[in-house]
mmCIF file of C-alpha atoms in Angstrom:
data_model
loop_
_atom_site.group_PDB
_atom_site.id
_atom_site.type_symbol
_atom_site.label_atom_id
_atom_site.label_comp_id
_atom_site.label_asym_id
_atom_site.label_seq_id
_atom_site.Cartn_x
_atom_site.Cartn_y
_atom_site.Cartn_z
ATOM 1 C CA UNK A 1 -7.491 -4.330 -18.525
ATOM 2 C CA UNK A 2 -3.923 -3.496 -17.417
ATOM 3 C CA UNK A 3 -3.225 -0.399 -15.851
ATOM 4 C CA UNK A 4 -0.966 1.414 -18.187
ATOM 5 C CA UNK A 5 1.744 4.530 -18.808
ATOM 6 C CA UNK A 6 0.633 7.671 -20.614
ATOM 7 C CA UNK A 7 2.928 8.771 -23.884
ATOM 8 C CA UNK A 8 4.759 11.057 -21.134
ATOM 9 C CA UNK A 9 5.637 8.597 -18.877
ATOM 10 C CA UNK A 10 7.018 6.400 -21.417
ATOM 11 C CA UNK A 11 9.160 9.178 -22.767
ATOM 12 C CA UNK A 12 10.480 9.352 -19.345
ATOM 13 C CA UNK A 13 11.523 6.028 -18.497
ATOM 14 C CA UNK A 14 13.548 6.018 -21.889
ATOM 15 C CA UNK A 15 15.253 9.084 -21.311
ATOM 16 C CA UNK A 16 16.149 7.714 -17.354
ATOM 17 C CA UNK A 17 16.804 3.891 -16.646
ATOM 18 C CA UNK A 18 18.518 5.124 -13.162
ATOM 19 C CA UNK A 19 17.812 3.385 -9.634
ATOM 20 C CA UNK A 20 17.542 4.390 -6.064
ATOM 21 C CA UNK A 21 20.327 3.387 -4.233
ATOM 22 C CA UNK A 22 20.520 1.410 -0.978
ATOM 23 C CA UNK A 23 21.218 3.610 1.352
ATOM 24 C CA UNK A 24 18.187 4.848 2.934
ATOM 25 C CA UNK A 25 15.850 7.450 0.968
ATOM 26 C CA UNK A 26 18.763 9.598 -0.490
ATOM 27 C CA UNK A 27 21.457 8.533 1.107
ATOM 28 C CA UNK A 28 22.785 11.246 3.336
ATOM 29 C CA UNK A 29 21.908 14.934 2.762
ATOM 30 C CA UNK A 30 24.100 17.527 2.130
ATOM 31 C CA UNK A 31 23.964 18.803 5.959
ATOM 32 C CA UNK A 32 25.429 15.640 7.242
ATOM 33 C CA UNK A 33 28.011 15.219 4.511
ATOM 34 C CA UNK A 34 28.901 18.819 5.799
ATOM 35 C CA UNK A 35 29.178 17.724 9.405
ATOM 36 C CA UNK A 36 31.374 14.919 8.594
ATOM 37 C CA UNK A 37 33.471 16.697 6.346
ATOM 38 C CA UNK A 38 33.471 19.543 9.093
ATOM 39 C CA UNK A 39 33.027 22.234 5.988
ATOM 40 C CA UNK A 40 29.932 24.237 5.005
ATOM 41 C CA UNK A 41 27.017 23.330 2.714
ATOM 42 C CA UNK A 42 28.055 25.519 0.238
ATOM 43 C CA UNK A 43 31.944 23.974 0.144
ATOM 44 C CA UNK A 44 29.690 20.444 0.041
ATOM 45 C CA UNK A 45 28.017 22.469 -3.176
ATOM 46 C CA UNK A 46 30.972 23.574 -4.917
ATOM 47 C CA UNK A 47 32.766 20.022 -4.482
ATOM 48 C CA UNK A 48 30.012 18.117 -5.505
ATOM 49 C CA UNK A 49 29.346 19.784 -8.345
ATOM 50 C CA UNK A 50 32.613 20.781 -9.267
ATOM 51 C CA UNK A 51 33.025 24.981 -8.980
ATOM 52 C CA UNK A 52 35.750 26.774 -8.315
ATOM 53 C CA UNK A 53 36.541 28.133 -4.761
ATOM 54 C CA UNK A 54 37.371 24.844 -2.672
ATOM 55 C CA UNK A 55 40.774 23.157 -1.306
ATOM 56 C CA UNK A 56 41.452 19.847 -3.743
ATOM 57 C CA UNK A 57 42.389 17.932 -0.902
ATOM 58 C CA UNK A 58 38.654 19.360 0.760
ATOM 59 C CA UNK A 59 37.100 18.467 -2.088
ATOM 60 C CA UNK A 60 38.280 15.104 -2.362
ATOM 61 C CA UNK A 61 37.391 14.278 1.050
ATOM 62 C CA UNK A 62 33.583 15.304 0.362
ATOM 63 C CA UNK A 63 33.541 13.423 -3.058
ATOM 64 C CA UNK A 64 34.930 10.430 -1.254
ATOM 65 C CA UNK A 65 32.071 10.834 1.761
ATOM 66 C CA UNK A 66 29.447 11.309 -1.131
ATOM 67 C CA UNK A 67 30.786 7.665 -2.577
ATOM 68 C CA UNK A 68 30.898 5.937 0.532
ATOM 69 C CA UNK A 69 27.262 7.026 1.517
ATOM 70 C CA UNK A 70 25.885 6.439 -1.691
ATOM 71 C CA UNK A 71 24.906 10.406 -2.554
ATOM 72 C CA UNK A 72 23.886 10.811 -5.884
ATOM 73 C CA UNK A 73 26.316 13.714 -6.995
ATOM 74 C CA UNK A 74 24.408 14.537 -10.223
ATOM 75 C CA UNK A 75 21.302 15.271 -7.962
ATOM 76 C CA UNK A 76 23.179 17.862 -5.477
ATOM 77 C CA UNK A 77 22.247 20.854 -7.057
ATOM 78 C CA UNK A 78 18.297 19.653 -7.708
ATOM 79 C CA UNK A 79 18.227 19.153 -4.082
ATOM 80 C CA UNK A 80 19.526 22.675 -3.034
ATOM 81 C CA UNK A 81 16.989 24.164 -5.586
ATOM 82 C CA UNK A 82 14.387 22.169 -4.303
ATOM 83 C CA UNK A 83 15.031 23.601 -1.052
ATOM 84 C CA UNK A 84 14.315 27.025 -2.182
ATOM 85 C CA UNK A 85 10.878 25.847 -4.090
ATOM 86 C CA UNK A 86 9.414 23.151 -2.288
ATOM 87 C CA UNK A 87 7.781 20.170 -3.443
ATOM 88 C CA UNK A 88 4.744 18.574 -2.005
ATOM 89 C CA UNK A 89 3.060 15.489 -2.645
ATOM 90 C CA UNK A 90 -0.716 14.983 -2.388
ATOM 91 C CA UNK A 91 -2.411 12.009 -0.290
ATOM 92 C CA UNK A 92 -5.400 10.589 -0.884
ATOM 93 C CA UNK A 93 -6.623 7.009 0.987
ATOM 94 C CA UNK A 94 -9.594 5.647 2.459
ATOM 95 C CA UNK A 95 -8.843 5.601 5.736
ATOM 96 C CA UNK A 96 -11.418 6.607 8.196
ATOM 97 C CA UNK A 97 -12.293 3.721 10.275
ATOM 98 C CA UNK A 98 -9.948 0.992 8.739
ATOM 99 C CA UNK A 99 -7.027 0.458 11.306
ATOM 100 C CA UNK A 100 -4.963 -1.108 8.336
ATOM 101 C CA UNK A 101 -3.978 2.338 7.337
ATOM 102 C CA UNK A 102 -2.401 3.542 10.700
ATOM 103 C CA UNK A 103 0.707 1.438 9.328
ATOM 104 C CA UNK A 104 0.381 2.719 6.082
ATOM 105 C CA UNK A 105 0.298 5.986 7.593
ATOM 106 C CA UNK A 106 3.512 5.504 9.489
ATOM 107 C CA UNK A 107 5.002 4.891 6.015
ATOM 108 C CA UNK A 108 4.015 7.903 5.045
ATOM 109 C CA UNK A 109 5.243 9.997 7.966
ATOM 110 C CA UNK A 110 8.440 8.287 8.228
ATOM 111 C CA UNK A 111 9.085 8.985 4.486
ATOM 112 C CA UNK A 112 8.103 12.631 4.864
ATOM 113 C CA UNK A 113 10.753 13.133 7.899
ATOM 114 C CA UNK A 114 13.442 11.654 5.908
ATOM 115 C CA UNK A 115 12.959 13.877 2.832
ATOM 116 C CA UNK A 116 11.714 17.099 4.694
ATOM 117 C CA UNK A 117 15.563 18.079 4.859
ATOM 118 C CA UNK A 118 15.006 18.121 0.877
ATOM 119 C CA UNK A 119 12.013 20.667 1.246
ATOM 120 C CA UNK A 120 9.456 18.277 0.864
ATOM 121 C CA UNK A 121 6.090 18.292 2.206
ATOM 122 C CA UNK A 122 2.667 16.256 2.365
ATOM 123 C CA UNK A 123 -0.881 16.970 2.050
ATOM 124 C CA UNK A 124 -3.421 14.528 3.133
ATOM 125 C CA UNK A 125 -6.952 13.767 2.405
ATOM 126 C CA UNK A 126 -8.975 11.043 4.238
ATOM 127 C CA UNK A 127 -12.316 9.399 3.893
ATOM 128 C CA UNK A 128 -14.320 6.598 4.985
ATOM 129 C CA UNK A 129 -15.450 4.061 2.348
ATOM 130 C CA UNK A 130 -15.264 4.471 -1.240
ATOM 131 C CA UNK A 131 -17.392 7.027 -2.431
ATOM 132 C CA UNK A 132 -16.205 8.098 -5.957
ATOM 133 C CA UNK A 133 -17.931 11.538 -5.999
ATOM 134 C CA UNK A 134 -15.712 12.128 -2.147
ATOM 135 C CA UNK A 135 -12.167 10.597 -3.606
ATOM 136 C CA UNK A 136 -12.811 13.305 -6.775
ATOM 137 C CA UNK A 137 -13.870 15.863 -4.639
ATOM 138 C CA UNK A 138 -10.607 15.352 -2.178
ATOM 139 C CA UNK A 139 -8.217 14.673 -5.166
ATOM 140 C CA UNK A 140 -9.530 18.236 -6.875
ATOM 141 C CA UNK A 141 -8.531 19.410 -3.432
ATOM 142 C CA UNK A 142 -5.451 18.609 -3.440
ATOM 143 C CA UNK A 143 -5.184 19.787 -7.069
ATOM 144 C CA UNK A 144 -5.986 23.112 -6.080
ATOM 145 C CA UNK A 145 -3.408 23.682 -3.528
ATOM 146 C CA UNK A 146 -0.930 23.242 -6.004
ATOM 147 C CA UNK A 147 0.532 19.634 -5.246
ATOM 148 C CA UNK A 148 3.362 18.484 -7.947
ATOM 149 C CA UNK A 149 2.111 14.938 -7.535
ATOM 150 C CA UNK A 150 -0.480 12.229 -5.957
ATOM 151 C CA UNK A 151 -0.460 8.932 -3.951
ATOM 152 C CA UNK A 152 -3.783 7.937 -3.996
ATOM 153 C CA UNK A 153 -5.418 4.195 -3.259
ATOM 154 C CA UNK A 154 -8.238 4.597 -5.765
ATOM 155 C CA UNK A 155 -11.637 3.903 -6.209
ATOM 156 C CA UNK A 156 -11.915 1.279 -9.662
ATOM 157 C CA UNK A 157 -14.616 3.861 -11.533
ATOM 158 C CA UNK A 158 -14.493 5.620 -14.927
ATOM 159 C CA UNK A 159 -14.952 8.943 -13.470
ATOM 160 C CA UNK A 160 -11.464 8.173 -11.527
ATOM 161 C CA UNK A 161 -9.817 6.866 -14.505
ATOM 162 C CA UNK A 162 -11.317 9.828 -16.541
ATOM 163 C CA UNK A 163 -9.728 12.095 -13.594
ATOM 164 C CA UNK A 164 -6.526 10.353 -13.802
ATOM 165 C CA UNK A 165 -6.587 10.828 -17.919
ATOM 166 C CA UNK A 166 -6.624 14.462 -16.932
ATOM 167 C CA UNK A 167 -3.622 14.656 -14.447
ATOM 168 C CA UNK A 168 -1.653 12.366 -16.846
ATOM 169 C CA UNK A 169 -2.238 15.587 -19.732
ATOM 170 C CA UNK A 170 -1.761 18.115 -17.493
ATOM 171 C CA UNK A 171 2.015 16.113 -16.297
ATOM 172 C CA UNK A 172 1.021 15.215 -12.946
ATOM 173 C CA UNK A 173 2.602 12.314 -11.750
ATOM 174 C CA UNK A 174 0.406 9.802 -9.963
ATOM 175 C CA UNK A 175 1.113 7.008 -7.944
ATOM 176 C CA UNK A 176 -0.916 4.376 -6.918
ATOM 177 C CA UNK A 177 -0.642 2.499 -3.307
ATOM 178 C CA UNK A 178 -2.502 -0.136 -1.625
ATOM 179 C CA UNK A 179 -4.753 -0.648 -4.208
ATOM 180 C CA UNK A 180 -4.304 -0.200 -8.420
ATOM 181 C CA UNK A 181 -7.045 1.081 -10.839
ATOM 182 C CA UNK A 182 -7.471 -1.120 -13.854
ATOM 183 C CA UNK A 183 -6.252 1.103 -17.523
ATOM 184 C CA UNK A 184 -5.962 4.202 -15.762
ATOM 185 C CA UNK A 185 -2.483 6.295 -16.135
ATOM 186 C CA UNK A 186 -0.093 5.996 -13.341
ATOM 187 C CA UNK A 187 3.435 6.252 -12.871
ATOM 188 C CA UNK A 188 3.614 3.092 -10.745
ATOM 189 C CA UNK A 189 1.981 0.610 -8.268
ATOM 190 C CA UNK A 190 2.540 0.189 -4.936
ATOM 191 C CA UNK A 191 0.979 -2.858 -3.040
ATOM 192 C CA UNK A 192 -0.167 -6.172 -2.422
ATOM 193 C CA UNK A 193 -0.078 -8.612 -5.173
ATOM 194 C CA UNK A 194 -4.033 -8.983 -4.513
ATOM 195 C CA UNK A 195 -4.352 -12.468 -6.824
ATOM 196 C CA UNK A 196 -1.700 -14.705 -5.168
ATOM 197 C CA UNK A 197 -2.967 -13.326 -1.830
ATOM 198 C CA UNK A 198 -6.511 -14.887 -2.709
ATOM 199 C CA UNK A 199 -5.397 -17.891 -3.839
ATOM 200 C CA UNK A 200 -3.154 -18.336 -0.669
ATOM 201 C CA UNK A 201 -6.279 -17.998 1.378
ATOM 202 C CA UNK A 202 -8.430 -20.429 -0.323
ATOM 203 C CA UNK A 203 -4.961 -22.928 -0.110
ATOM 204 C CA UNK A 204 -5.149 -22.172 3.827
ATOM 205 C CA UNK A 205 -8.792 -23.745 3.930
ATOM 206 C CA UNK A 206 -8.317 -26.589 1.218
ATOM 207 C CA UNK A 207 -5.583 -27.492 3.412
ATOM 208 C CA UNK A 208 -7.907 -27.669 6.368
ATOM 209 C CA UNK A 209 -10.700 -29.271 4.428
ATOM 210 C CA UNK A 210 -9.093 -32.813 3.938
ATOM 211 C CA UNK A 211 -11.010 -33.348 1.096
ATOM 212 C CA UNK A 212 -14.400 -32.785 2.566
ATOM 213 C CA UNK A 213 -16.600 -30.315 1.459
ATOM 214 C CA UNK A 214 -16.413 -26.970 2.879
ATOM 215 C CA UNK A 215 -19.081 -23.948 1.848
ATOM 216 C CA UNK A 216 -17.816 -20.703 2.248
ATOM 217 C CA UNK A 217 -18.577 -16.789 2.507
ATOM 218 C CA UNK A 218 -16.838 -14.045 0.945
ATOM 219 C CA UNK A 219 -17.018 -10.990 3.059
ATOM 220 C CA UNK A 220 -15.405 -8.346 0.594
ATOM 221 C CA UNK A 221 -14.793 -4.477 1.154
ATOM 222 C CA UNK A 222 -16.008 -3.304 -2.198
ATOM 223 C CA UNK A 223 -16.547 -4.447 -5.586
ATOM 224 C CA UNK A 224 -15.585 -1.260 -6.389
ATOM 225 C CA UNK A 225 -11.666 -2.069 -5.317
ATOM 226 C CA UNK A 226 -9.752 -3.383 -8.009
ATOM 227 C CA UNK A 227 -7.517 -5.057 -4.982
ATOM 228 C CA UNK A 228 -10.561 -6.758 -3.320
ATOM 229 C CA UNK A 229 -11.867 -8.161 -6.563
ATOM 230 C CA UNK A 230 -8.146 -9.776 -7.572
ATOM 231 C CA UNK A 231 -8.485 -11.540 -4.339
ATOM 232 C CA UNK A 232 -11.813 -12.905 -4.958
ATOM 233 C CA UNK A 233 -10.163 -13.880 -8.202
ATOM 234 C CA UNK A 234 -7.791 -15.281 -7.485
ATOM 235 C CA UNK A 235 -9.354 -17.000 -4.447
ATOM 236 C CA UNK A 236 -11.694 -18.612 -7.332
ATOM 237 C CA UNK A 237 -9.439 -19.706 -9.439
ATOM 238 C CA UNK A 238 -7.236 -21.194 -6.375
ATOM 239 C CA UNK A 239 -10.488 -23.344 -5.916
ATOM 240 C CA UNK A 240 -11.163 -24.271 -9.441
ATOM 241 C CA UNK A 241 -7.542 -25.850 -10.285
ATOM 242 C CA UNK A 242 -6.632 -27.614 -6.577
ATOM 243 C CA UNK A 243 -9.914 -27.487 -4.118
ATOM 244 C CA UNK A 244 -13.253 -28.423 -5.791
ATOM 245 C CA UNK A 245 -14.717 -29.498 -2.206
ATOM 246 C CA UNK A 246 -14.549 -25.572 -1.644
ATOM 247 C CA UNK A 247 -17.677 -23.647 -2.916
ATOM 248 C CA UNK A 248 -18.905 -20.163 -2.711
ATOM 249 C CA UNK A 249 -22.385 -19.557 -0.856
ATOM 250 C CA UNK A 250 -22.275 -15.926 -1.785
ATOM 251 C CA UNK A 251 -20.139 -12.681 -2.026
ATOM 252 C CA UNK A 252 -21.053 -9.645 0.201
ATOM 253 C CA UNK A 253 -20.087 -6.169 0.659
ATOM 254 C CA UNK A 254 -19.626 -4.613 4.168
ATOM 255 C CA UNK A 255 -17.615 -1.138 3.199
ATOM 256 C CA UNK A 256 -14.528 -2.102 5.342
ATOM 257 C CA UNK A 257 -16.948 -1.016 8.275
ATOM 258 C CA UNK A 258 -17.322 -3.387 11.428
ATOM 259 C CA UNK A 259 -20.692 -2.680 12.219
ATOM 260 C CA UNK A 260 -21.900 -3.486 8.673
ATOM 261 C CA UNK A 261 -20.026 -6.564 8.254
ATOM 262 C CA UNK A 262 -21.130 -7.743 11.695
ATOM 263 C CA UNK A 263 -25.002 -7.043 10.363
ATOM 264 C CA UNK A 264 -24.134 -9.138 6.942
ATOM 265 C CA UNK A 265 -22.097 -12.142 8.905
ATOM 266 C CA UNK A 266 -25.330 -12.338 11.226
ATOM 267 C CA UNK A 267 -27.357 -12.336 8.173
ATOM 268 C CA UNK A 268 -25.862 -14.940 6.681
ATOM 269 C CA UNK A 269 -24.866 -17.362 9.219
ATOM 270 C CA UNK A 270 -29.006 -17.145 10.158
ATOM 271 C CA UNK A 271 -29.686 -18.004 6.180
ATOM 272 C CA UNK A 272 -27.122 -20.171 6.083
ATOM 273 C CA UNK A 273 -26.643 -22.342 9.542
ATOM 274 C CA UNK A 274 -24.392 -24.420 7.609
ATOM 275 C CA UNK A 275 -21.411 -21.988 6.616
ATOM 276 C CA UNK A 276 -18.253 -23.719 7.393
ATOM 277 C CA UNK A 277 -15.865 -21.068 6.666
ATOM 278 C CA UNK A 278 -15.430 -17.379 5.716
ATOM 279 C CA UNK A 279 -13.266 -15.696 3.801
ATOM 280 C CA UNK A 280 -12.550 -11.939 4.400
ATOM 281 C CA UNK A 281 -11.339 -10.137 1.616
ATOM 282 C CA UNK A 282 -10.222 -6.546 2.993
ATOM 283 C CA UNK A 283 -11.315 -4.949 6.789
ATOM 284 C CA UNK A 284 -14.629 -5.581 8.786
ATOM 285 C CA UNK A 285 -12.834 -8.809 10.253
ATOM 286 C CA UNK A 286 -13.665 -7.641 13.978
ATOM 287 C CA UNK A 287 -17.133 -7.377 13.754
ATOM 288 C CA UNK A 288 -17.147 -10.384 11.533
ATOM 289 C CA UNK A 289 -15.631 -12.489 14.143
ATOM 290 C CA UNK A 290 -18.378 -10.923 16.784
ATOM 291 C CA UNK A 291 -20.834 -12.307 14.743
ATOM 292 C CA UNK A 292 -19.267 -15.853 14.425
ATOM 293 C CA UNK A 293 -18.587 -15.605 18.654
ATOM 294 C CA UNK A 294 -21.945 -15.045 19.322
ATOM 295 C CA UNK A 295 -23.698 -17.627 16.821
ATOM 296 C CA UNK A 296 -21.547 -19.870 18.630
ATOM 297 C CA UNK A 297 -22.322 -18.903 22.294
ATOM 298 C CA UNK A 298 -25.772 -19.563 21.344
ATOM 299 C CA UNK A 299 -25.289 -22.594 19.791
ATOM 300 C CA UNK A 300 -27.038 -21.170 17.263
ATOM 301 C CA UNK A 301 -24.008 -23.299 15.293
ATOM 302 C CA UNK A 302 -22.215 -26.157 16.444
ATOM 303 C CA UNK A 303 -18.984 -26.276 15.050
ATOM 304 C CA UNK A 304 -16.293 -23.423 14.825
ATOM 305 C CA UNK A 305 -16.991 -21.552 11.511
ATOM 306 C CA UNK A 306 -13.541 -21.269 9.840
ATOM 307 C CA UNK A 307 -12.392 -17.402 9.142
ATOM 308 C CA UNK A 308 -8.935 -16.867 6.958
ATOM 309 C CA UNK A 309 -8.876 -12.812 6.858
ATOM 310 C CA UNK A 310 -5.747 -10.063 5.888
ATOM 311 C CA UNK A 311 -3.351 -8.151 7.702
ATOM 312 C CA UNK A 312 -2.174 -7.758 11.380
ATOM 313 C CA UNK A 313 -4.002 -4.769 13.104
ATOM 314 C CA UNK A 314 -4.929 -4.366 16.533
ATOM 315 C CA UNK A 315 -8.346 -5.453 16.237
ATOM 316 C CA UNK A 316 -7.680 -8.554 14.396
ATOM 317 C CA UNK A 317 -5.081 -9.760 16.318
ATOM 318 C CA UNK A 318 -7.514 -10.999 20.036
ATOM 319 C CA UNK A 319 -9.327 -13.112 17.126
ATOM 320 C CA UNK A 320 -6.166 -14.890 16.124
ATOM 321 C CA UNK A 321 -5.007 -15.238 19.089
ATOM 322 C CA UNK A 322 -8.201 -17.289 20.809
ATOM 323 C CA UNK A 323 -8.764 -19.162 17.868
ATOM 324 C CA UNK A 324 -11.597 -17.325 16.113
ATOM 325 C CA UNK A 325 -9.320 -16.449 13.445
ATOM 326 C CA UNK A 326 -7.420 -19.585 11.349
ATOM 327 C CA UNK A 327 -4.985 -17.478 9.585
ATOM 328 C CA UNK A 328 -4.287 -14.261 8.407
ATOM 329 C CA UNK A 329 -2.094 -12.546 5.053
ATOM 330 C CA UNK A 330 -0.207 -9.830 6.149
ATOM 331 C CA UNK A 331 0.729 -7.586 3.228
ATOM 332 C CA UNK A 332 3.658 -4.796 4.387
ATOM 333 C CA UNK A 333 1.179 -2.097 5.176
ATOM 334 C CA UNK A 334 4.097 0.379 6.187
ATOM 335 C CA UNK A 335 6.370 -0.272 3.119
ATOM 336 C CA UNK A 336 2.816 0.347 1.205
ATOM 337 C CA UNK A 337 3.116 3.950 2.695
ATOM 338 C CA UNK A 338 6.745 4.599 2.429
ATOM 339 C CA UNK A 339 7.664 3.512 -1.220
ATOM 340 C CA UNK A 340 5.417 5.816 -3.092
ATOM 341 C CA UNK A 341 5.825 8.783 -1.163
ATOM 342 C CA UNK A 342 10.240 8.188 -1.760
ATOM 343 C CA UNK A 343 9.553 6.605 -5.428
ATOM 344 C CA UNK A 344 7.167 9.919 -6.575
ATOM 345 C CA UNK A 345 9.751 12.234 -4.662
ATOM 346 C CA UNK A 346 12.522 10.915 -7.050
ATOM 347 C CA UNK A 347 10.741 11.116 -9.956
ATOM 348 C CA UNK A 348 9.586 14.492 -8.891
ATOM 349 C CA UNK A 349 13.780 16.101 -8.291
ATOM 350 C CA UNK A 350 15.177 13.413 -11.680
ATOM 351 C CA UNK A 351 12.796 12.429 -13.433
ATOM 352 C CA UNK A 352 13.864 8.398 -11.852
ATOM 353 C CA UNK A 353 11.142 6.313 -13.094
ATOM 354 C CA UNK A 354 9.836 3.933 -10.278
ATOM 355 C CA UNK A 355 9.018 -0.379 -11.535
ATOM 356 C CA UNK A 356 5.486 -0.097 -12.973
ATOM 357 C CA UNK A 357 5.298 -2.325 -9.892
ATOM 358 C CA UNK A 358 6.015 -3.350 -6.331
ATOM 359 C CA UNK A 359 4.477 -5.687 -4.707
ATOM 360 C CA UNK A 360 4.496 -6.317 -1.266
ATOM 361 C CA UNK A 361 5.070 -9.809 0.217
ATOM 362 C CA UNK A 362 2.646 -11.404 1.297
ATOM 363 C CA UNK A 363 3.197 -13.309 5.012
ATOM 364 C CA UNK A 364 0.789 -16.342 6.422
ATOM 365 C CA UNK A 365 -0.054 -15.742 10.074
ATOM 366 C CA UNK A 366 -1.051 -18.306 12.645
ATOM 367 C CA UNK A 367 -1.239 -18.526 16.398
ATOM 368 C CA UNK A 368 1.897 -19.952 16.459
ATOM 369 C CA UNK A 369 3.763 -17.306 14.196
ATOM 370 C CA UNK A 370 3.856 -14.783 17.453
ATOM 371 C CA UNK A 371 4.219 -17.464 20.228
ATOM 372 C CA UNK A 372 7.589 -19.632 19.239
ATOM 373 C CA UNK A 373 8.085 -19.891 22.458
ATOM 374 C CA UNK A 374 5.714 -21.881 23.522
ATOM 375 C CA UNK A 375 6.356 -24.711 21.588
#
């Protein structure tokens, strides 16, 4: 099922088909079209949106700044209203324990210094995993302190949908990042495009295959992420259509938690001496590759056990450079942050409507992708 846009967001994007310019978040702000013009804010005001009280030749010097930088005249006064009544976003991710989001959280931060001149400001809730009953509990949170919209990376469960059913009738805006939820209401998606990512990763290791047969483990975060199971998906069908040799000893959960997916790799490589590779789906690639290291120091195993994992964080990065690690997808985990706070704060002041989607790109990383110079 397709995630899809309540009856008021579709109103919206027929009454608006406008996009966000170029030039940064907003362009520039009313302050620094001031200090350039060497005038007030309130001269900047009057020019921009045409009342009385200003010097034409002033005035046509701060309509021809406001051209130049790409300012958005018809949103001048919004802005200086805004700044009197402040909007704030909600944020909800699981982030606890998965490095992946300290980029994603730069996004956010960097987004929330460029608008703050705009009165805008952020609330954030965190947890570890995905509980359902915690991402409710933290999203009614947020409800309650008043937020005028969400970015939330959501848990795939019918008691989130139902929730998000509830902020669509009440006319909260919602916006998805990282990771989508499949037929629940939301304004837009920001984020990986979680199929073609699979079905690069099981291209990496048909590549490396050469024909020959090559059984693999899927280490996934949670079957209850919409974004983990389009990679296994698409990972499968990747397999089906081009690389036959590759099959699929088993799929297992570790919670995006090291120390669990350590326990499960262990696990498996002692049921199954002959894994040949492993396929990681979402975080828990550092204790993953632990567990590979030491079967391998013991000779427990007597070949390298191929690993093709996602994203470049600080404790995935030793495994791909020694080797452990064959490749990795990155997937923008900054622009994952940034977009929906800047999309949901335009739709917030206008009523812009953002693409239903944007996907991030996805980027193949190998030992020699960060050491050019060596070759």
């Amino acid at each position: 099922m397709k995630p899809r846009l309540c009856w008021f967001y579709i109103r919206a994007r027929a009454r608006n088909s406008m996009k966000s310019n170029g030039s940064g978040i907003m362009g520039l702000s009313i302050r620094q079209i001031a200090d350039l013009a060497g005038v007030s804010r309130g001269t900047v005001d009057r020019a921009l949106n045409n009342r009385p009280g200003i010097n034409p030749q002033v005035k046509a010097k701060i309509l021809a700044l406001a051209a130049e930088t790409g300012f958005r005249t018809n949103r001048a006064g919004k802005i200086l209203g805004i700044r009197k009544t402040p909007l704030t976003i909600g944020i909800q991710m699981p982030s606890i324990g998965n490095e992946f989001f300290r980029e994603v959280r730069c996004g956010i931060d960097r987004a929330a210094a460029e608008l703050a001149d705009y009165g805008l400001t952020l609330s954030i809730r965190e947890m570890k995993g995905f509980s359902v009953g915690t991402q409710i509990t933290q999203i009614r949170s947020l409800l309650a302190e008043g937020v005028n919209g969400l970015a939330l990376a959501p848990v795939d469960h019918p008691d989130v949908i139902a929730l998000l059913e509830d902020l669509a009738a009440a006319r909260i805006p919602v916006m998805t990042m990282n990771t989508d939820i499949a037929g629940g209401p939301r304004l837009g998606y920001v984020g990986n495009d979680y199929t073609r990512s699979g079905a690069i990763a099981a291209g990496i290791l048909g590549l490396m295959t050469d024909g020959r047969p090559l059984r693999t483990l899927i280490v996934t975060g949670s079957k209850q992420v919409l974004g983990h199971n389009q990679r296994i998906s698409g990972f499968c069908q990747a397999i089906r259509q081009r690389y036959p040799q590759i099959s699929i000893l088993d799929i297992l959960e570790n919670q995006d938690d090291d120390r669990r997916s350590g326990q499960i790799v262990r696990e498996a490589l002692a049921r199954w001496p002959e894994i040949d590779a492993i396929y990681l789906t979402a975080a828990g690639v550092a204790g993953a590759c632990q567990a590979c290291q030491e079967f391998a120091g013991g000779r427990q195993i007597e070949r390298q056990v191929r690993i093709v994992c996602n994203d470049q964080t600080p404790g995935i990065m030793p495994y791909l450079l020694d080797g452990t690690i064959a490749a990795s997808i990155g997937q923008e985990p900054f622009r994952q942050g940034y977009e929906p706070v800047r999309l949901l704060f335009e739709y917030l002041l206008d009523g812009t409507l953002p693409p239903p989607l944007t996907l991030t790109r996805n980027e193949i990383m190998i030992y020699e992708h960060f050491f050019k110079e060596a070759l």
